[in-house]
Coordinates of C-alpha atoms in Angstrom, one line a residue:
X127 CA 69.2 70.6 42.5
X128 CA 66.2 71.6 44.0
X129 CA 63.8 74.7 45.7
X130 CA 62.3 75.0 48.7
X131 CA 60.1 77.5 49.9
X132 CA 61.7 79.8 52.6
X133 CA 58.1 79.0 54.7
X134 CA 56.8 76.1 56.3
X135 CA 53.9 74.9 54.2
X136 CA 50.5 75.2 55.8
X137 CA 50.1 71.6 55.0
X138 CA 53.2 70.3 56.6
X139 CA 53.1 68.5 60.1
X140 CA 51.9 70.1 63.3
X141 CA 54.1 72.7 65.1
X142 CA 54.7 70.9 67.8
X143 CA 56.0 68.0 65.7
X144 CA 58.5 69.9 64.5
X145 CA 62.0 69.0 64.8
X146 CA 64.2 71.9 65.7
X147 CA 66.3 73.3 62.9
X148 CA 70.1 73.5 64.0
X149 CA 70.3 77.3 62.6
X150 CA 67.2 78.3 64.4
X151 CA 69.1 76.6 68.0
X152 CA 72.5 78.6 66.5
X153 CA 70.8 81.9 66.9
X154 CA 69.0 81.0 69.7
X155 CA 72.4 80.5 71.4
X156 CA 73.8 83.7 69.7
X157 CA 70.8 85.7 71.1
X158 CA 71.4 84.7 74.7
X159 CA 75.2 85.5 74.5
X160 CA 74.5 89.0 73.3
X161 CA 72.2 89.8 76.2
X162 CA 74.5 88.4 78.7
X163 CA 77.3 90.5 76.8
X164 CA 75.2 93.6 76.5
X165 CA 74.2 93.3 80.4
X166 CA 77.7 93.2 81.0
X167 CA 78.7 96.1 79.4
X168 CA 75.8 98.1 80.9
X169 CA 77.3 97.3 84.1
X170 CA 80.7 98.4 83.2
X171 CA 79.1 101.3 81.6
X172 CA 77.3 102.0 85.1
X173 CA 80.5 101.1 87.0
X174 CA 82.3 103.6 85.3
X175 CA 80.1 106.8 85.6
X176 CA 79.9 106.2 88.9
X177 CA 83.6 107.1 88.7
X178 CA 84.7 110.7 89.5
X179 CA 87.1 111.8 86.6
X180 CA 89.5 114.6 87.1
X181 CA 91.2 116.4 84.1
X182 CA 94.8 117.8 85.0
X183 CA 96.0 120.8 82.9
X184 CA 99.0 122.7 83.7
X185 CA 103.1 123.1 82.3
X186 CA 105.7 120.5 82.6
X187 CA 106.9 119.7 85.9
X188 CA 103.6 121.9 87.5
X189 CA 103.1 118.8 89.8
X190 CA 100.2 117.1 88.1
X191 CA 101.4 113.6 88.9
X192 CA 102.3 114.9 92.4
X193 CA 98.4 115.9 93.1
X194 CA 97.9 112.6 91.6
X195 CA 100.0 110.8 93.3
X196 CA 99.0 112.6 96.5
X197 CA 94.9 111.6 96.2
X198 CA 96.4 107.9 95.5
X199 CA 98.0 108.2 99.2
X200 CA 95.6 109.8 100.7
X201 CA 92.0 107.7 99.4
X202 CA 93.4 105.1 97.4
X203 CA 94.7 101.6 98.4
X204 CA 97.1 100.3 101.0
X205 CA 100.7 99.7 99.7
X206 CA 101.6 95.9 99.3
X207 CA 104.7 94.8 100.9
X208 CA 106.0 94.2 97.3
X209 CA 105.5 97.9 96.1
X210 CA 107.1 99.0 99.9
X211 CA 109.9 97.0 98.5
X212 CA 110.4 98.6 95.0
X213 CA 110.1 102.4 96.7
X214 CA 112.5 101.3 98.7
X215 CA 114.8 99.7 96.1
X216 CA 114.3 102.8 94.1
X217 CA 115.1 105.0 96.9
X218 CA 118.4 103.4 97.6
X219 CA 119.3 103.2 93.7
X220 CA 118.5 107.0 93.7
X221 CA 121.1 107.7 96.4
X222 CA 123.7 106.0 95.0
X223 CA 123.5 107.5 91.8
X224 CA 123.1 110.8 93.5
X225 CA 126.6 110.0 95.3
X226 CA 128.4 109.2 91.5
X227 CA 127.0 112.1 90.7
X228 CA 128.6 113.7 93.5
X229 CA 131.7 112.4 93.6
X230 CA 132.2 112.8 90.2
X231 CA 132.1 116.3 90.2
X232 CA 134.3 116.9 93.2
X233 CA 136.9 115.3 90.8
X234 CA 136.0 117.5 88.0
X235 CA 135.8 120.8 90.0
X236 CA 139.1 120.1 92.0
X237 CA 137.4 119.8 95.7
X238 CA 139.6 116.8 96.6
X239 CA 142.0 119.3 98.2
X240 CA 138.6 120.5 100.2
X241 CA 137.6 117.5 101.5
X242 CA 141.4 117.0 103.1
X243 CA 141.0 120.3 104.7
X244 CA 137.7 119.3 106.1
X245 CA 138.7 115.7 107.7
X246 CA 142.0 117.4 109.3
X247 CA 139.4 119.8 110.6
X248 CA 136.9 117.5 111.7
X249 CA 138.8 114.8 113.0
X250 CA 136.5 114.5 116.0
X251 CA 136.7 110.2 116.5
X252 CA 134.1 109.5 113.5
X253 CA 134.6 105.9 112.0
X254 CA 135.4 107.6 108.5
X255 CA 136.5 111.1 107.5
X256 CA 135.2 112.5 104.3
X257 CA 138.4 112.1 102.4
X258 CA 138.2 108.3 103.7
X259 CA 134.5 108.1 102.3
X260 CA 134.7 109.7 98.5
X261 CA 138.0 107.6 98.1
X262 CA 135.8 104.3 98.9
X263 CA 132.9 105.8 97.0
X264 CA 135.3 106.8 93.8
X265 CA 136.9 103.5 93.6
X266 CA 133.5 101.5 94.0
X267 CA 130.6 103.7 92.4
X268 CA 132.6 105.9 90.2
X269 CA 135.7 103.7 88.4
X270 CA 135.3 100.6 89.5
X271 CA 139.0 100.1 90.5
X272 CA 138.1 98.3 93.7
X273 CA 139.3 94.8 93.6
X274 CA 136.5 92.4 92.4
X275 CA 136.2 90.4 95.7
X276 CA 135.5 93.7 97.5
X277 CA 133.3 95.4 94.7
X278 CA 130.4 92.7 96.0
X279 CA 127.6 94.4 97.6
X280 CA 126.5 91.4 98.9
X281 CA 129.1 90.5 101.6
X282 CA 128.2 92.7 104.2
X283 CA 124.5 92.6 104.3
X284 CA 122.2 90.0 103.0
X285 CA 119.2 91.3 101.0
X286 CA 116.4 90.4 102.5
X287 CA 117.3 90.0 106.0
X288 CA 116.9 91.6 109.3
X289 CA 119.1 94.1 108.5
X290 CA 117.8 94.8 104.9
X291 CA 113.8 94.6 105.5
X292 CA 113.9 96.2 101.9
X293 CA 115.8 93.1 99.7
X294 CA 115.5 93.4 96.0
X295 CA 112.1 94.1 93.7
X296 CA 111.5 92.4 89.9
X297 CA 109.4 95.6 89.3
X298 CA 112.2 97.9 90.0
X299 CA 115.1 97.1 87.7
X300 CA 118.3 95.2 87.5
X301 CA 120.4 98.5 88.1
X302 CA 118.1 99.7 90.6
X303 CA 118.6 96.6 92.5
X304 CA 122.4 96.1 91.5
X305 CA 123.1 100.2 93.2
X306 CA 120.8 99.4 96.3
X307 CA 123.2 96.0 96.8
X308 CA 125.9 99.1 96.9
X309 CA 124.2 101.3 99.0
X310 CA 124.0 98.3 101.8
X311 CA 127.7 97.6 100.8
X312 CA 128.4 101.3 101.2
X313 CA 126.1 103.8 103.6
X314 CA 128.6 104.5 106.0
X315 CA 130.5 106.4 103.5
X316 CA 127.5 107.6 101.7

C-alpha cells in the first residue's frame, strides 16, 4: 500500500508533459453533456412559456371539453385522413347503438302495435315501412336471431371502398368498428 499526495508535486515534470488523467477526460465529458442538457432544457423551458395556458373551471358536463375542443377546430391542426376515419367510425358505431337502444325500448314500452299503424298509414311506395325496418334492426342489432350468413356486415359494402370512404380505424375500437360494419349492412332501415 501506498500514499500519494492529492497535488502534483512542484518537482514533477512540466505541465505540458503531462499525460492526461482518464478521470480528469471523464468529467471533462460529463461537463460538456450537462451544458448541452441544460441548453436543452432552457429551450424547452422557453418553448413552453411562450405557450398560452388556459385554466377551465366550471360543473360536470358545463362544456369545458367542448370550448376545448372548439379552439382545437378552430386554430389548431388539420385533421389527418386517419383521425377523419375514426370520427367517422365512431359516428356510425354511435348510431347503431343509438338504434338498439331504440328498438329495444319500443319492445319494452309496447310500440310495436304503433309502428303497424304507422306503415299502414304511410304506405306511400318507400323501399321499407317502419315495421319492415325495426323487425330487420331487432333481429340483427338487438337479438341476433338473423341467420349467420346474413348477420355479416360485410356483404353489402366493402369497408374501404368507394362507397365506404370511412373503412375501419385501429384507434377507434373493435366494437366501434364491428357496429359501423352494421350500420353499412343496415342504413336503409336505420
Amino acid at each position: 500500500m501506498g500514499c500519494s499526495q492529492s497535488k502534483p508535486s512542484p518537482t514533477g515534470p512540466p505541465l505540458n508533459e503531462i499525460v492526461p488523467d482518464s478521470n480528469a477526460v471523464s468529467k471533462a465529458i460529463a461537463a460538456h453533456e450537462s451544458r448541452l442538457i441544460e441548453a436543452h432544457l432552457a429551450a424547452a423551458q422557453r418553448e413552453d412559456e411562450s405557450k398560452i395556458k388556459m385554466l377551465l373551471l366550471g360543473a360536470g358536463e358545463s362544456g369545458k371539453s367542448t370550448i376545448f375542443k372548439q379552439i382545437r377546430i378552430l386554430y389548431g391542426t388539420a385533421r389527418s385522413e386517419e383521425d377523419l376515419r375514426m370520427y367517422g367510425v365512431v359516428a356510425r358505431s354511435n348510431i347503431v347503438v343509438a338504434a338498439r337502444k331504440l328498438c329495444s325500448h319500443l319492445r319494452n314500452l309496447g310500440l310495436e302495435e304503433e309502428l303497424d299503424r304507422e306503415s299502414r298509414e304511410s304506405a306511400n311506395g318507400n323501399i321499407i315501412t317502419y315495421r319492415e325496418a325495426y323487425d330487420e334492426l331487432i333481429s340483427y342489432l338487438v337479438d341476433n336471431t338473423a341467420a349467420a350468413s346474413a348477420q355479416d356486415p360485410t356483404a353489402e359494402v366493402v369497408p374501404g371502398s368507394k362507397q365506404d370512404w370511412v373503412g375501419q380505424s385501429s384507434r377507434a375500437g373493435k366494437a366501434a368498428n364491428k357496429d359501423a360494419k352494421h350500420f353499412l349492412a343496415h342504413h336503409e332501415s336505420i
